């Protein structure tokens, strides 16, 4: 079976079946990635990500997996999306601006458990770069090395950013929780609630 890089090269040479296989394999993850940050605009951003993947002539850096390469493109697409929404004179700074800062994002997501709703709300209140890092860490099960590849930074820098993102998330959970009991329930089983939220964001 050809690997993802071979499928990409075949797609760029005109093999539509290869492109369809890549799309089917990665669609769910990208839908989750964009939906939590761009709401109902996710479909357009997925299409743009695959279009750039097809058209770009740059190759993956040595040692970088296709998975990380694709999410690096998705990250750039997301940031361009938000830069386009800024008014004249307003700068988009992903290490400072959160999804909530950037304006309302329509979404049809209906999280059932209180902990899941709290986690989604807290993620949307931390800087977008930190939200992205945590979603790659919890939902895509990326290692610090893989996240470093997506961000194009050294692994040590990625580890520092993961640690800082967790601290920012916990601070937001504390600020937004209605009761100490809800905060305790969410924080003590954060991995599990992150997986619940991952499932809630799965495309229908």
mmCIF file of C-alpha atoms in Angstrom:
data_model
loop_
_atom_site.group_PDB
_atom_site.id
_atom_site.type_symbol
_atom_site.label_atom_id
_atom_site.label_comp_id
_atom_site.label_asym_id
_atom_site.label_seq_id
_atom_site.Cartn_x
_atom_site.Cartn_y
_atom_site.Cartn_z
ATOM 1 C CA UNK A 1 0.000 0.000 0.000
ATOM 2 C CA UNK A 2 1.365 3.452 -0.882
ATOM 3 C CA UNK A 3 2.044 5.778 2.044
ATOM 4 C CA UNK A 4 0.530 9.250 2.325
ATOM 5 C CA UNK A 5 3.479 10.983 0.683
ATOM 6 C CA UNK A 6 3.259 8.640 -2.298
ATOM 7 C CA UNK A 7 -0.491 9.252 -2.521
ATOM 8 C CA UNK A 8 0.151 12.989 -2.534
ATOM 9 C CA UNK A 9 2.691 12.716 -5.344
ATOM 10 C CA UNK A 10 0.240 10.578 -7.342
ATOM 11 C CA UNK A 11 -2.524 13.106 -6.748
ATOM 12 C CA UNK A 12 -0.295 15.945 -7.947
ATOM 13 C CA UNK A 13 0.304 13.941 -11.131
ATOM 14 C CA UNK A 14 -3.434 13.728 -11.735
ATOM 15 C CA UNK A 15 -4.519 10.577 -9.891
ATOM 16 C CA UNK A 16 -7.895 11.631 -8.464
ATOM 17 C CA UNK A 17 -8.318 8.338 -6.601
ATOM 18 C CA UNK A 18 -5.163 9.077 -4.600
ATOM 19 C CA UNK A 19 -6.542 12.481 -3.661
ATOM 20 C CA UNK A 20 -9.850 10.934 -2.634
ATOM 21 C CA UNK A 21 -8.060 8.476 -0.349
ATOM 22 C CA UNK A 22 -6.153 11.256 1.380
ATOM 23 C CA UNK A 23 -9.321 13.313 1.762
ATOM 24 C CA UNK A 24 -11.268 10.436 3.284
ATOM 25 C CA UNK A 25 -8.459 9.544 5.665
ATOM 26 C CA UNK A 26 -7.881 13.045 7.049
ATOM 27 C CA UNK A 27 -11.285 14.697 6.674
ATOM 28 C CA UNK A 28 -12.599 13.875 10.144
ATOM 29 C CA UNK A 29 -9.521 15.196 11.949
ATOM 30 C CA UNK A 30 -9.432 18.407 9.925
ATOM 31 C CA UNK A 31 -13.174 18.916 10.418
ATOM 32 C CA UNK A 32 -12.661 18.670 14.168
ATOM 33 C CA UNK A 33 -9.627 20.957 13.982
ATOM 34 C CA UNK A 34 -11.480 23.738 12.163
ATOM 35 C CA UNK A 35 -14.921 23.317 13.700
ATOM 36 C CA UNK A 36 -13.711 24.107 17.223
ATOM 37 C CA UNK A 37 -12.188 27.363 16.000
ATOM 38 C CA UNK A 38 -14.139 28.434 12.901
ATOM 39 C CA UNK A 39 -17.554 26.895 13.508
ATOM 40 C CA UNK A 40 -19.679 26.427 10.412
ATOM 41 C CA UNK A 41 -16.905 27.880 8.240
ATOM 42 C CA UNK A 42 -14.935 24.656 8.704
ATOM 43 C CA UNK A 43 -15.941 23.103 5.368
ATOM 44 C CA UNK A 44 -14.447 25.949 3.337
ATOM 45 C CA UNK A 45 -11.209 25.828 5.324
ATOM 46 C CA UNK A 46 -10.897 22.079 4.811
ATOM 47 C CA UNK A 47 -11.282 22.545 1.062
ATOM 48 C CA UNK A 48 -8.681 25.320 1.096
ATOM 49 C CA UNK A 49 -6.251 23.134 3.048
ATOM 50 C CA UNK A 50 -6.493 20.301 0.532
ATOM 51 C CA UNK A 51 -6.210 22.735 -2.379
ATOM 52 C CA UNK A 52 -2.968 24.151 -0.966
ATOM 53 C CA UNK A 53 -1.743 20.620 -0.281
ATOM 54 C CA UNK A 54 -2.352 19.758 -3.936
ATOM 55 C CA UNK A 55 -0.945 22.930 -5.460
ATOM 56 C CA UNK A 56 2.088 23.671 -3.318
ATOM 57 C CA UNK A 57 5.403 22.461 -4.680
ATOM 58 C CA UNK A 58 7.233 22.574 -1.382
ATOM 59 C CA UNK A 59 8.191 19.262 0.166
ATOM 60 C CA UNK A 60 8.043 18.153 3.758
ATOM 61 C CA UNK A 61 11.076 18.865 5.858
ATOM 62 C CA UNK A 62 13.229 15.809 6.441
ATOM 63 C CA UNK A 63 11.974 13.886 9.450
ATOM 64 C CA UNK A 64 8.484 15.448 9.336
ATOM 65 C CA UNK A 65 5.499 13.129 8.914
ATOM 66 C CA UNK A 66 2.741 13.768 6.400
ATOM 67 C CA UNK A 67 0.317 14.145 9.316
ATOM 68 C CA UNK A 68 2.328 17.034 10.759
ATOM 69 C CA UNK A 69 2.866 18.560 7.306
ATOM 70 C CA UNK A 70 -0.895 18.591 6.671
ATOM 71 C CA UNK A 71 -1.720 20.167 10.033
ATOM 72 C CA UNK A 72 0.972 22.769 9.452
ATOM 73 C CA UNK A 73 -0.885 23.782 6.289
ATOM 74 C CA UNK A 74 -4.193 23.753 8.202
ATOM 75 C CA UNK A 75 -2.707 26.029 10.851
ATOM 76 C CA UNK A 76 -1.626 28.539 8.199
ATOM 77 C CA UNK A 77 -5.057 28.386 6.549
ATOM 78 C CA UNK A 78 -6.740 29.054 9.886
ATOM 79 C CA UNK A 79 -4.515 32.026 10.615
ATOM 80 C CA UNK A 80 -5.102 33.514 7.160
ATOM 81 C CA UNK A 81 -8.833 33.082 7.755
ATOM 82 C CA UNK A 82 -8.645 35.168 10.916
ATOM 83 C CA UNK A 83 -6.323 37.754 9.407
ATOM 84 C CA UNK A 84 -8.964 38.311 6.747
ATOM 85 C CA UNK A 85 -11.558 39.008 9.423
ATOM 86 C CA UNK A 86 -9.587 41.772 11.110
ATOM 87 C CA UNK A 87 -10.552 45.359 10.495
ATOM 88 C CA UNK A 88 -8.090 47.896 9.100
ATOM 89 C CA UNK A 89 -5.336 48.563 11.567
ATOM 90 C CA UNK A 90 -6.107 45.535 13.758
ATOM 91 C CA UNK A 91 -3.386 42.934 13.992
ATOM 92 C CA UNK A 92 -4.054 39.238 14.376
ATOM 93 C CA UNK A 93 -1.736 37.723 16.969
ATOM 94 C CA UNK A 94 -2.400 34.002 17.513
ATOM 95 C CA UNK A 95 -0.257 33.931 20.626
ATOM 96 C CA UNK A 96 -2.483 36.634 22.170
ATOM 97 C CA UNK A 97 -5.905 36.608 20.480
ATOM 98 C CA UNK A 98 -8.413 33.908 21.415
ATOM 99 C CA UNK A 99 -11.377 32.685 19.386
ATOM 100 C CA UNK A 100 -13.614 34.748 21.682
ATOM 101 C CA UNK A 101 -11.507 37.859 20.989
ATOM 102 C CA UNK A 102 -11.955 37.367 17.257
ATOM 103 C CA UNK A 103 -15.737 37.575 17.304
ATOM 104 C CA UNK A 104 -18.694 35.209 17.396
ATOM 105 C CA UNK A 105 -18.233 31.891 15.647
ATOM 106 C CA UNK A 106 -21.488 30.186 14.663
ATOM 107 C CA UNK A 107 -21.512 26.468 15.332
ATOM 108 C CA UNK A 108 -24.083 23.732 15.626
ATOM 109 C CA UNK A 109 -22.082 21.931 18.309
ATOM 110 C CA UNK A 110 -24.212 20.798 21.240
ATOM 111 C CA UNK A 111 -21.999 19.366 23.952
ATOM 112 C CA UNK A 112 -24.029 17.371 26.453
ATOM 113 C CA UNK A 113 -21.982 17.084 29.641
ATOM 114 C CA UNK A 114 -21.273 20.177 31.717
ATOM 115 C CA UNK A 115 -17.585 19.310 31.765
ATOM 116 C CA UNK A 116 -17.473 19.118 27.967
ATOM 117 C CA UNK A 117 -19.173 22.485 27.573
ATOM 118 C CA UNK A 118 -16.833 24.026 30.136
ATOM 119 C CA UNK A 119 -13.767 22.628 28.379
ATOM 120 C CA UNK A 120 -14.886 23.947 24.988
ATOM 121 C CA UNK A 121 -15.603 27.368 26.464
ATOM 122 C CA UNK A 122 -12.216 27.471 28.210
ATOM 123 C CA UNK A 123 -10.365 26.443 25.036
ATOM 124 C CA UNK A 124 -12.046 29.277 23.154
ATOM 125 C CA UNK A 125 -10.849 31.799 25.765
ATOM 126 C CA UNK A 126 -7.141 31.004 25.610
ATOM 127 C CA UNK A 127 -4.865 32.314 22.811
ATOM 128 C CA UNK A 128 -5.576 30.590 19.520
ATOM 129 C CA UNK A 129 -2.056 29.171 19.250
ATOM 130 C CA UNK A 130 -2.427 27.585 22.694
ATOM 131 C CA UNK A 131 -5.850 26.178 21.777
ATOM 132 C CA UNK A 132 -4.383 24.661 18.622
ATOM 133 C CA UNK A 133 -1.488 23.111 20.559
ATOM 134 C CA UNK A 134 -3.775 21.485 23.128
ATOM 135 C CA UNK A 135 -6.133 20.114 20.485
ATOM 136 C CA UNK A 136 -3.225 18.535 18.622
ATOM 137 C CA UNK A 137 -1.964 17.130 21.922
ATOM 138 C CA UNK A 138 -5.263 15.775 23.272
ATOM 139 C CA UNK A 139 -7.246 15.005 20.121
ATOM 140 C CA UNK A 140 -4.620 14.001 17.567
ATOM 141 C CA UNK A 141 -2.358 12.427 20.209
ATOM 142 C CA UNK A 142 0.639 14.254 18.783
ATOM 143 C CA UNK A 143 3.932 14.096 20.639
ATOM 144 C CA UNK A 144 5.934 17.192 21.521
ATOM 145 C CA UNK A 145 8.207 16.390 18.560
ATOM 146 C CA UNK A 146 5.247 16.231 16.176
ATOM 147 C CA UNK A 147 3.769 19.464 17.523
ATOM 148 C CA UNK A 148 7.185 21.058 17.073
ATOM 149 C CA UNK A 149 7.065 19.973 13.401
ATOM 150 C CA UNK A 150 3.619 21.548 12.950
ATOM 151 C CA UNK A 151 4.737 24.802 14.576
ATOM 152 C CA UNK A 152 8.171 24.690 12.915
ATOM 153 C CA UNK A 153 9.965 25.261 16.215
ATOM 154 C CA UNK A 154 12.520 23.225 18.203
ATOM 155 C CA UNK A 155 11.118 20.386 20.319
ATOM 156 C CA UNK A 156 12.146 22.105 23.545
ATOM 157 C CA UNK A 157 10.168 25.185 22.541
ATOM 158 C CA UNK A 158 7.140 23.021 21.769
ATOM 159 C CA UNK A 159 7.351 21.373 25.197
ATOM 160 C CA UNK A 160 7.416 24.794 26.849
ATOM 161 C CA UNK A 161 4.396 25.909 24.822
ATOM 162 C CA UNK A 162 2.452 22.751 25.685
ATOM 163 C CA UNK A 163 3.130 23.303 29.378
ATOM 164 C CA UNK A 164 2.134 26.979 29.130
ATOM 165 C CA UNK A 165 -1.041 26.123 27.188
ATOM 166 C CA UNK A 166 -2.094 23.675 29.915
ATOM 167 C CA UNK A 167 -1.565 26.371 32.542
ATOM 168 C CA UNK A 168 -3.665 28.864 30.562
ATOM 169 C CA UNK A 169 -6.422 26.282 30.117
ATOM 170 C CA UNK A 170 -6.543 25.454 33.817
ATOM 171 C CA UNK A 171 -6.751 29.165 34.658
ATOM 172 C CA UNK A 172 -9.690 29.587 32.293
ATOM 173 C CA UNK A 173 -11.423 26.493 33.636
ATOM 174 C CA UNK A 174 -11.146 27.962 37.120
ATOM 175 C CA UNK A 175 -12.472 31.340 35.955
ATOM 176 C CA UNK A 176 -15.423 29.895 34.014
ATOM 177 C CA UNK A 177 -16.578 26.983 36.191
ATOM 178 C CA UNK A 178 -19.928 27.612 37.889
ATOM 179 C CA UNK A 179 -19.058 25.507 40.913
ATOM 180 C CA UNK A 180 -15.918 24.107 42.572
ATOM 181 C CA UNK A 181 -17.337 20.636 41.999
ATOM 182 C CA UNK A 182 -17.578 21.175 38.228
ATOM 183 C CA UNK A 183 -14.023 22.524 38.142
ATOM 184 C CA UNK A 184 -12.718 19.544 40.120
ATOM 185 C CA UNK A 185 -14.567 17.047 37.933
ATOM 186 C CA UNK A 186 -13.179 18.609 34.749
ATOM 187 C CA UNK A 187 -9.580 19.100 35.849
ATOM 188 C CA UNK A 188 -9.086 15.710 37.500
ATOM 189 C CA UNK A 189 -10.251 13.824 34.411
ATOM 190 C CA UNK A 190 -9.144 16.264 31.730
ATOM 191 C CA UNK A 191 -7.913 13.617 29.295
ATOM 192 C CA UNK A 192 -11.282 11.863 29.375
ATOM 193 C CA UNK A 193 -13.317 15.048 28.923
ATOM 194 C CA UNK A 194 -11.023 16.092 26.077
ATOM 195 C CA UNK A 195 -11.915 12.823 24.350
ATOM 196 C CA UNK A 196 -15.620 13.452 24.959
ATOM 197 C CA UNK A 197 -15.256 16.851 23.316
ATOM 198 C CA UNK A 198 -13.331 15.278 20.438
ATOM 199 C CA UNK A 199 -16.291 12.976 19.857
ATOM 200 C CA UNK A 200 -18.792 15.848 20.111
ATOM 201 C CA UNK A 201 -16.906 17.681 17.348
ATOM 202 C CA UNK A 202 -16.981 14.679 15.033
ATOM 203 C CA UNK A 203 -18.687 15.593 11.750
ATOM 204 C CA UNK A 204 -22.188 14.157 11.397
#
